[in-house]
Amino acid sequence: FIFSLLALYSQVIYSYEVDIKADSLTYQQDSGIINASGNVKLDWLGKILQADNIQMRIQDKELEAEGHVVISEQNNTIYSDKISYDIDNESGTMEDTLACSSSIYLRAEKMVKESSTTYRIENVVISNCDLDSPHSYAYAKEGIFIVEKKVTIYKATYYVGGVPVFYFPKY
């Protein structure tokens, strides 16, 4: 019953269906808040969001997810500790992220989604391996990640074995 209610309510509010599954799911009708916890999986518009906990504020069209957050869209996967997302504007913030796109691994302290395909990234490490401390990598304080297209970082330093060996104004 609750899944049918959520699907119907989300179609009225968002004009598309949102499918949510969780170990525990509550809906506070007076405040329009959905709280989901434990193995939460949210599927909408071809995106799959998984987390330990998700809260959706339906009237504000805002979503927050915490704990082992995984976002899958197109051929990309983003892992994060915490996200905040504005559904209408397709914008939001992710903290402590790891993004995998093709053969590139991107770790960022913060990713800010500015459009449906563009992220502004801060304190970013780019490498070709998923190790916590890669043998070689490029580090920059800022950059742009465009899904399925490119990653651009500014004022980057390339490191080999933790030793800076080259500076790139733009990479």
XYZ file of C-alpha atoms in Angstrom:
171
model
C 0.000 0.000 0.000
C 2.676 2.515 0.993
C 4.613 1.925 -2.265
C 1.444 2.573 -4.302
C 0.780 5.724 -2.296
C 4.335 6.957 -2.846
C 4.255 6.180 -6.562
C 0.925 7.982 -6.990
C 1.985 10.950 -4.827
C 5.323 11.270 -6.613
C 3.594 11.237 -10.004
C 1.296 14.075 -8.910
C 4.149 16.151 -7.455
C 7.019 15.335 -9.819
C 5.217 14.255 -13.031
C 7.210 11.014 -13.019
C 7.298 7.875 -10.933
C 9.757 7.401 -8.093
C 10.293 3.839 -6.888
C 11.702 3.508 -3.364
C 12.515 0.349 -1.418
C 13.911 0.094 2.104
C 13.967 -2.050 5.235
C 12.005 0.687 7.019
C 9.884 3.328 5.333
C 7.741 6.014 6.968
C 5.672 8.814 5.502
C 4.654 11.824 7.587
C 1.623 13.143 5.766
C 1.356 16.423 7.697
C 4.933 17.466 6.847
C 5.255 15.592 3.538
C 8.458 13.841 4.610
C 9.478 10.327 3.615
C 12.140 8.658 5.764
C 13.714 5.452 4.491
C 16.418 3.483 6.267
C 18.287 0.252 5.765
C 19.236 -0.924 2.263
C 17.462 2.025 0.659
C 17.168 1.976 -3.127
C 15.586 4.878 -4.984
C 14.995 4.628 -8.736
C 13.878 7.612 -10.832
C 14.501 8.900 -14.353
C 17.148 6.251 -15.064
C 19.152 7.067 -11.945
C 19.564 4.642 -9.059
C 20.446 5.969 -5.624
C 21.373 3.584 -2.832
C 22.139 4.599 0.767
C 21.762 3.620 4.400
C 19.289 6.475 4.990
C 17.307 8.772 2.706
C 14.943 11.610 3.588
C 12.719 13.205 0.937
C 10.889 16.466 1.602
C 8.175 16.202 -1.019
C 6.840 19.774 -0.900
C 10.358 21.245 -1.160
C 11.410 18.568 -3.683
C 14.626 17.999 -1.738
C 16.433 14.805 -0.903
C 19.202 13.951 1.552
C 21.063 10.643 1.675
C 23.664 9.428 4.157
C 25.848 6.395 4.640
C 27.363 4.310 1.832
C 25.704 6.424 -0.859
C 25.996 5.047 -4.407
C 24.610 6.886 -7.439
C 24.456 5.043 -10.763
C 23.542 6.874 -13.949
C 24.521 6.148 -17.534
C 27.941 4.437 -17.382
C 29.078 6.302 -14.268
C 29.051 5.409 -10.605
C 29.604 7.892 -7.789
C 30.251 6.839 -4.194
C 29.759 9.373 -1.421
C 29.299 9.688 2.325
C 26.509 12.254 2.141
C 24.467 14.081 -0.493
C 21.906 16.868 -0.584
C 19.883 17.219 -3.783
C 17.308 19.650 -5.189
C 15.173 17.566 -7.550
C 13.633 20.469 -9.503
C 16.929 22.214 -10.231
C 18.902 18.972 -10.641
C 21.542 20.429 -8.349
C 23.122 19.300 -5.146
C 26.229 18.663 -3.092
C 28.173 15.467 -2.392
C 30.892 15.068 0.207
C 33.902 12.720 0.193
C 33.245 11.220 -3.216
C 34.762 8.657 -5.529
C 33.566 8.756 -9.135
C 34.326 6.072 -11.706
C 33.989 6.931 -15.371
C 35.586 4.676 -17.994
C 39.169 4.135 -16.810
C 39.338 7.309 -14.698
C 38.955 7.394 -10.928
C 38.182 10.751 -9.429
C 38.219 11.448 -5.686
C 36.863 14.778 -4.523
C 36.303 16.312 -1.139
C 33.194 17.950 -2.561
C 31.199 17.677 -5.784
C 28.513 20.211 -6.592
C 26.030 19.198 -9.290
C 25.332 22.307 -11.325
C 23.263 20.772 -14.131
C 22.060 17.370 -15.257
C 25.555 16.423 -16.501
C 28.000 18.918 -14.943
C 29.696 18.781 -11.530
C 32.043 21.357 -10.005
C 34.711 19.443 -8.078
C 36.899 20.605 -5.185
C 40.164 19.175 -3.808
C 40.273 16.492 -6.458
C 42.627 13.578 -7.144
C 42.491 11.904 -10.567
C 44.200 8.597 -11.275
C 43.833 5.445 -13.307
C 43.416 3.195 -10.250
C 40.998 3.041 -7.338
C 43.587 2.782 -4.548
C 43.210 5.166 -1.611
C 46.823 6.261 -2.250
C 47.486 5.806 -5.985
C 51.097 5.476 -7.187
C 50.640 8.329 -9.648
C 47.916 10.972 -9.739
C 47.025 14.558 -10.515
C 45.791 16.817 -7.702
C 43.966 20.130 -8.033
C 41.890 22.371 -5.788
C 39.156 22.761 -8.409
C 37.789 21.414 -11.649
C 34.768 20.410 -13.701
C 33.415 16.902 -14.351
C 31.038 16.532 -17.312
C 29.399 13.097 -17.300
C 30.358 10.895 -20.276
C 32.510 13.691 -21.754
C 35.470 15.036 -19.794
C 37.160 16.003 -16.564
C 39.032 19.305 -16.450
C 41.161 20.369 -13.492
C 42.927 23.695 -12.998
C 46.351 24.448 -11.501
C 47.037 20.728 -11.148
C 50.174 19.049 -9.884
C 51.106 15.568 -11.094
C 52.605 13.258 -8.463
C 54.529 10.009 -8.820
C 55.078 8.078 -5.619
C 53.928 11.111 -3.638
C 56.576 13.363 -5.216
C 55.400 16.347 -7.315
C 56.930 16.083 -10.792
C 54.910 18.376 -13.069
C 52.534 21.344 -12.945
C 49.579 21.745 -15.347
C 47.753 25.103 -15.565
C 44.843 23.153 -17.083
C 44.542 19.386 -17.490
